[in-house]
Short mmCIF file of N, CA, C and O in Angstrom, two decimals:
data_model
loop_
_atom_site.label_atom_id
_atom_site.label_comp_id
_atom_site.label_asym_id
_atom_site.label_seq_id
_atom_site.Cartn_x
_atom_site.Cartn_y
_atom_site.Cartn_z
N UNK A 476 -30.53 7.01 112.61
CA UNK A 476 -31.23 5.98 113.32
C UNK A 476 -32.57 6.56 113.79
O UNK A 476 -32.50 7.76 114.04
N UNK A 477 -33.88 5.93 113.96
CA UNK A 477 -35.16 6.19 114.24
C UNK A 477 -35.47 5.43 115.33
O UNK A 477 -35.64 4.22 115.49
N UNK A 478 -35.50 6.62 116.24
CA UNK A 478 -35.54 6.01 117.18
C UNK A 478 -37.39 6.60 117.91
O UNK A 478 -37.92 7.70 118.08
N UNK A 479 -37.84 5.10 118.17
CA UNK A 479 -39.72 5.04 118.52
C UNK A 479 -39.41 4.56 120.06
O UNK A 479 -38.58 3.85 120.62
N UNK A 480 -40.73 5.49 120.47
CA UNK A 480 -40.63 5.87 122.28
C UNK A 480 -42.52 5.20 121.93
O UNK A 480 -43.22 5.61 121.00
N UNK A 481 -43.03 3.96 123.13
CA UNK A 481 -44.09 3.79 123.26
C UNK A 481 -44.45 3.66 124.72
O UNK A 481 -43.65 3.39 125.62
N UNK A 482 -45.83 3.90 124.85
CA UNK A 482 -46.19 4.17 126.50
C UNK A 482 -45.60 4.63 127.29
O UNK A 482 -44.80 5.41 126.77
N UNK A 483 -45.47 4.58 128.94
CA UNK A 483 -45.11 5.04 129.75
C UNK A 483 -43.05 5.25 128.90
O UNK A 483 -42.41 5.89 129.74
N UNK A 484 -42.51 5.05 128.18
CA UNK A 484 -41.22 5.29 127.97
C UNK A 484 -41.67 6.67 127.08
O UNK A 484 -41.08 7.67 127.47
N UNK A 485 -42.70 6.92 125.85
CA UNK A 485 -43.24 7.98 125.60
C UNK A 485 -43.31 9.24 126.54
O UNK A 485 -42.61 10.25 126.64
N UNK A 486 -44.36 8.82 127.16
CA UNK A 486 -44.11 9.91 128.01
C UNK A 486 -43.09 10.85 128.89
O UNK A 486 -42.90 12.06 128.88
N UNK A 487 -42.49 9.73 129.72
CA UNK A 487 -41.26 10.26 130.14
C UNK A 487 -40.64 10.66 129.19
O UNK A 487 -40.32 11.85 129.27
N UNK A 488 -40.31 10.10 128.21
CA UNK A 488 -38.69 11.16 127.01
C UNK A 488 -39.86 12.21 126.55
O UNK A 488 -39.28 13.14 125.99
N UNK A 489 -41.30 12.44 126.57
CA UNK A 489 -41.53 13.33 125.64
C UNK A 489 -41.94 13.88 124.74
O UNK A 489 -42.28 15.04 124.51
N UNK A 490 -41.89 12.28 123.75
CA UNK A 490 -42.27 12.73 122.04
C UNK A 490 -42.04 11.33 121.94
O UNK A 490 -41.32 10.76 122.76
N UNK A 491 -42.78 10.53 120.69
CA UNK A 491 -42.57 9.35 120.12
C UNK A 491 -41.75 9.11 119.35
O UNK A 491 -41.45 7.92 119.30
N UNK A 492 -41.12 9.89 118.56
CA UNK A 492 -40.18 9.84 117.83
C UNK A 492 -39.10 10.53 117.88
O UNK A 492 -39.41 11.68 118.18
N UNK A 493 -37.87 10.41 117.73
CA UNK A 493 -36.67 11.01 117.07
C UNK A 493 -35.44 10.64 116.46
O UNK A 493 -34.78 9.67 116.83
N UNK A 494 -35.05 11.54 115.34
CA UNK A 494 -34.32 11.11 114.36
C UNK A 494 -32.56 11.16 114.96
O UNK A 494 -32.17 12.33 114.95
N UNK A 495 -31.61 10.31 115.40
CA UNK A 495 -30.79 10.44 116.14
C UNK A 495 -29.73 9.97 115.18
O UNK A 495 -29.95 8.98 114.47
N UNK A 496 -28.42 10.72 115.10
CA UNK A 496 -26.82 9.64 114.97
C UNK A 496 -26.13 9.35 116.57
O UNK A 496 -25.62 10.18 117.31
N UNK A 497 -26.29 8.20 116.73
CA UNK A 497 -25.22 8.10 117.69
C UNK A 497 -23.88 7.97 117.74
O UNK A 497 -23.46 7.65 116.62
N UNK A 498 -22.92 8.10 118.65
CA UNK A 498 -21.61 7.88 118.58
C UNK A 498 -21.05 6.80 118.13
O UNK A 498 -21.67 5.78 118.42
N UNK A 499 -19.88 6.64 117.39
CA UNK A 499 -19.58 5.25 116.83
C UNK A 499 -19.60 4.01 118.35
O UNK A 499 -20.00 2.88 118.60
N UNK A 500 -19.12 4.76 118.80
CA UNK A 500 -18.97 3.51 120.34
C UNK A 500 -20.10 3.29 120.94
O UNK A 500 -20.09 2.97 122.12
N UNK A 501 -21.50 3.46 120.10
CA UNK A 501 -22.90 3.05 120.61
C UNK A 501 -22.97 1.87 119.33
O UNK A 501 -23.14 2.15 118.14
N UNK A 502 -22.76 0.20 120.00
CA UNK A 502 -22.87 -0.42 119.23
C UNK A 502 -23.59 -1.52 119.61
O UNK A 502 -23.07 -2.57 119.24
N UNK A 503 -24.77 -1.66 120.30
CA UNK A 503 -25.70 -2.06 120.89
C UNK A 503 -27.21 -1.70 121.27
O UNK A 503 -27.57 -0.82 120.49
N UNK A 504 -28.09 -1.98 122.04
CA UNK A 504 -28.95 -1.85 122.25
C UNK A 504 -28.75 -1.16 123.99
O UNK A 504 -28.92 0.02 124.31
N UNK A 505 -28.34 -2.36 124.91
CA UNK A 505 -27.62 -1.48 125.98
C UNK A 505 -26.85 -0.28 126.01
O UNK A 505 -27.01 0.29 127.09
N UNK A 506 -26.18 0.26 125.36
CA UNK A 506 -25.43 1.63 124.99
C UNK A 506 -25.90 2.25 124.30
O UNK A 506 -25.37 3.30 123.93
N UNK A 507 -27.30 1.75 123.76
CA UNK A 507 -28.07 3.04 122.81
C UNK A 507 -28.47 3.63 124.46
O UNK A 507 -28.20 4.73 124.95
N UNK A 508 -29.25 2.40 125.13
CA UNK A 508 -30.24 3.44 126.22
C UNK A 508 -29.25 4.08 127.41
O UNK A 508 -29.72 4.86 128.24
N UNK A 509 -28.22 3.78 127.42
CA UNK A 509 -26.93 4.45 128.12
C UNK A 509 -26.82 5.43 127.88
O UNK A 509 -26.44 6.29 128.67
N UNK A 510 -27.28 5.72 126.08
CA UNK A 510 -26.52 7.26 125.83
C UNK A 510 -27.72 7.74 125.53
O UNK A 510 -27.73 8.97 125.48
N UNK A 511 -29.16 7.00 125.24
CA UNK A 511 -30.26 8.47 125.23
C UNK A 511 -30.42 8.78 126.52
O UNK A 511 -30.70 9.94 126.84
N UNK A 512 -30.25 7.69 127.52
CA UNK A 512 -30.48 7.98 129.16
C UNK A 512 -29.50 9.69 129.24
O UNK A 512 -29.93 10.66 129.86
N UNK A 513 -28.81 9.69 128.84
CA UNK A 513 -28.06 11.12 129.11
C UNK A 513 -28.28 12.29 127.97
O UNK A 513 -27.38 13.03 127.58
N UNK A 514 -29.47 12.32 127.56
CA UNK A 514 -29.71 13.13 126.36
C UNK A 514 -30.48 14.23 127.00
O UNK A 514 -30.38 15.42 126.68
N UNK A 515 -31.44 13.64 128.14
CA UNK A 515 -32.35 14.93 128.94
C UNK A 515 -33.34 14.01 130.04
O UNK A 515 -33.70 12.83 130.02
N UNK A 516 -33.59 15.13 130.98
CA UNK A 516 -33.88 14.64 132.38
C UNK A 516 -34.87 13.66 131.87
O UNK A 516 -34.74 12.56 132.42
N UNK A 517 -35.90 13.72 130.91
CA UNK A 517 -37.18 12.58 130.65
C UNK A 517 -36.33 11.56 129.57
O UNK A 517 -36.98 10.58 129.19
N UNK A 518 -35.59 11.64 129.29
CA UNK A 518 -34.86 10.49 128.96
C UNK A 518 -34.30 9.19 129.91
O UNK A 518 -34.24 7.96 129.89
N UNK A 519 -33.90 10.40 130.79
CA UNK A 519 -33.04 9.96 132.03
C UNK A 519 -34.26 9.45 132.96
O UNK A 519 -33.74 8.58 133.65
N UNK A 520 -35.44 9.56 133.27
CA UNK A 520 -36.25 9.09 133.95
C UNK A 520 -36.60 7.44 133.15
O UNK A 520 -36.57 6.31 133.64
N UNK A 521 -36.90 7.87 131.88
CA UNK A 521 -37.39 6.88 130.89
C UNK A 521 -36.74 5.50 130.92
O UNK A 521 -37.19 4.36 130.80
N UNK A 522 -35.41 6.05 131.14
CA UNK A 522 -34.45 4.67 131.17
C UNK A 522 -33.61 4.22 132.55
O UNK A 522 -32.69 3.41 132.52
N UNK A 523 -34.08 4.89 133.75
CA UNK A 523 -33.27 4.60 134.82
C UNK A 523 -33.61 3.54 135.67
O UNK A 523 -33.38 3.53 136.88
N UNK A 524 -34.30 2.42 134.86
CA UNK A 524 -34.50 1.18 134.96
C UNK A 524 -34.36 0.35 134.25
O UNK A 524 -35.11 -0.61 134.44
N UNK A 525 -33.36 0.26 133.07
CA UNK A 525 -33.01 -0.56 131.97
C UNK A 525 -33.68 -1.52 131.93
O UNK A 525 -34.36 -1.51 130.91
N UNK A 526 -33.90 -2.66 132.73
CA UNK A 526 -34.70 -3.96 132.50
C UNK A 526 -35.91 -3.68 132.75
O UNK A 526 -36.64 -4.66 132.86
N UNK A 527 -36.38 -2.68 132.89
CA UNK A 527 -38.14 -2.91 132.58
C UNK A 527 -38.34 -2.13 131.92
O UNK A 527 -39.15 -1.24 132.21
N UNK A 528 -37.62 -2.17 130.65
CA UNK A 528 -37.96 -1.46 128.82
C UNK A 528 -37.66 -2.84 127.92
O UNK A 528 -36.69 -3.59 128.01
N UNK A 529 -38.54 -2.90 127.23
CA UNK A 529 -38.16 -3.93 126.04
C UNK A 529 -37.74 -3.37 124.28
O UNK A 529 -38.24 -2.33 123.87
N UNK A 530 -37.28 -3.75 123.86
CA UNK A 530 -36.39 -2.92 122.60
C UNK A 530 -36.80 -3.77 121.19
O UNK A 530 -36.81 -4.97 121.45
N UNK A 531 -37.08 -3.54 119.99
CA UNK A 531 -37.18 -4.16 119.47
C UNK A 531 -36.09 -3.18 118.36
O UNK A 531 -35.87 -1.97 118.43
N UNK A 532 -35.62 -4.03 117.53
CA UNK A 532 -34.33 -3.52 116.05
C UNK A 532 -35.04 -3.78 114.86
O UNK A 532 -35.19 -4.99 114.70
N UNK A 533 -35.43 -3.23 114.17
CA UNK A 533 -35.89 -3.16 112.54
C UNK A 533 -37.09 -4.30 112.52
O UNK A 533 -37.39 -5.22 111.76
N UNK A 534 -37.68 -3.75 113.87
CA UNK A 534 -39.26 -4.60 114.17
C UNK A 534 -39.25 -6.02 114.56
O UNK A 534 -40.28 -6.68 114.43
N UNK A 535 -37.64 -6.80 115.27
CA UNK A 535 -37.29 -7.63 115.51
C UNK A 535 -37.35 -7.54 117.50
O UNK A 535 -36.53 -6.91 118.16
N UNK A 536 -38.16 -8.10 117.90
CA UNK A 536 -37.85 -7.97 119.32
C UNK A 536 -35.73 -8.50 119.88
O UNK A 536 -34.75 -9.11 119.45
N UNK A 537 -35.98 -8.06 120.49
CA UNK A 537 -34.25 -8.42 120.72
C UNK A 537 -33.95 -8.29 122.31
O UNK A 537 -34.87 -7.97 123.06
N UNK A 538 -32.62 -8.55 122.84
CA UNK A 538 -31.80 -8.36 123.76
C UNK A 538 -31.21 -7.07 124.31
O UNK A 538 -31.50 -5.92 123.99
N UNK A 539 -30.84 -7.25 124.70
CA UNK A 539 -29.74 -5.74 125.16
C UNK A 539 -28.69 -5.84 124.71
O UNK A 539 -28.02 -4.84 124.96
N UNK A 540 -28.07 -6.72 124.03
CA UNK A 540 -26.61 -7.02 123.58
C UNK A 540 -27.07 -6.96 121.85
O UNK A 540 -26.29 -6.62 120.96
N UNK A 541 -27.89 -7.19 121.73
CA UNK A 541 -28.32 -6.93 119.91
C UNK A 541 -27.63 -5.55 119.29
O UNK A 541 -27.92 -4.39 119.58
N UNK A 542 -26.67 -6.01 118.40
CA UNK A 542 -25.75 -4.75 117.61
C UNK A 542 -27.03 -3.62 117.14
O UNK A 542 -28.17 -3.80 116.72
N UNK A 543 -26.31 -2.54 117.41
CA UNK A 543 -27.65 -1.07 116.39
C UNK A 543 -26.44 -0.98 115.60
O UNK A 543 -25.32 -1.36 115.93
N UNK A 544 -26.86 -0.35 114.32
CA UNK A 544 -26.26 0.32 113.30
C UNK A 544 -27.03 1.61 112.49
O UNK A 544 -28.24 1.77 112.58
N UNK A 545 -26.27 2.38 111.80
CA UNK A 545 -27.08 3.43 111.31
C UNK A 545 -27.96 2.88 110.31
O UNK A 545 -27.76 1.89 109.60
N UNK A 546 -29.42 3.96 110.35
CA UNK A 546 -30.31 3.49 109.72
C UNK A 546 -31.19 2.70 110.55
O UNK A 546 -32.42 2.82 110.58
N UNK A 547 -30.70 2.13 111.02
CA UNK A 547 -31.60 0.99 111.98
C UNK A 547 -33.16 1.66 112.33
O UNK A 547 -33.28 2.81 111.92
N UNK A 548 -34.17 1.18 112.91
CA UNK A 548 -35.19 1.36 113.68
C UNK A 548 -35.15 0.85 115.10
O UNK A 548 -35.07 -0.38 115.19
N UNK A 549 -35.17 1.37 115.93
CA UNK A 549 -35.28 1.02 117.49
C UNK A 549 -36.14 1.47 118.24
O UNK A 549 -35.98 2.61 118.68
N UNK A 550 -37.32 0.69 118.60
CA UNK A 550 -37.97 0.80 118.91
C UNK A 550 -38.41 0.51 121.06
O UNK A 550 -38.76 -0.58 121.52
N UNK A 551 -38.28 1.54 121.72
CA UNK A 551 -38.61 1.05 123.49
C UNK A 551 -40.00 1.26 123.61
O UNK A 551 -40.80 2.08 123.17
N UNK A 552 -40.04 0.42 124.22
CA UNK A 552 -41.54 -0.35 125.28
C UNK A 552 -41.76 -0.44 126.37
O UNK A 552 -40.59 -0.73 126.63
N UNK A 553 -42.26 -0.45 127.40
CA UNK A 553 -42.80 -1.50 128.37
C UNK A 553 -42.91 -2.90 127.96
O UNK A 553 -43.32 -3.16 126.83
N UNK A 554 -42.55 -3.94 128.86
CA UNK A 554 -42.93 -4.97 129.02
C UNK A 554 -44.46 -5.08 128.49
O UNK A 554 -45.40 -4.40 128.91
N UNK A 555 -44.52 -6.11 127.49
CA UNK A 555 -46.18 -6.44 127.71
C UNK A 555 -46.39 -7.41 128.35
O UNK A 555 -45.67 -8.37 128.63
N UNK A 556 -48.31 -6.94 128.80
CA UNK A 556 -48.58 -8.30 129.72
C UNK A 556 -50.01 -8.01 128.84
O UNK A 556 -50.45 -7.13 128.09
N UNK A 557 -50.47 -9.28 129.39
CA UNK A 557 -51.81 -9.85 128.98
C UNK A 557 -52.64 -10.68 130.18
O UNK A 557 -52.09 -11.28 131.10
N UNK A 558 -53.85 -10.59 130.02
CA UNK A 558 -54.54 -11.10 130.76
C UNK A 558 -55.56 -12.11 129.76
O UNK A 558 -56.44 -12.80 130.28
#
């Protein structure tokens, strides 16, 4: 799974990218950031506000309940805003 870190979620984890398998019992979008949240302290900063990250799946914006599977692309954000 490819997993893409943008803006302020970038920074905190670190690095923009990384190439991850998760556990079979990561079968969501909520339990992906459950289990990178416990991967390392800027992970754990990155995500210790779940609802103000937005996620998109194979360039599909989505939910928190949206299934991941291997292979996938998952992509965290910030919220966008516009003026």
């Amino acid at each position: 799974m490819e997993i893409l870190y943008f803006a302020w979620v970038r920074q905190k984890v670190g690095q923009g990218a990384e190439t991850l398998e998760p556990p079979a019992e990561v079968a969501d979008v909520a339990g992906l950031m459950r289990w990178l949240a416990a991967r390392s302290p800027g992970h754990a900063a990155a995500f210790a506000q779940p609802g103000q990250i937005r996620a998109a799946v194979n360039q599909e914006f989505c939910p928190p309940d949206h299934p991941v599977r291997p292979g996938d692309e998952v992509a965290f954000f910030p919220p966008v805003t516009g003026g």
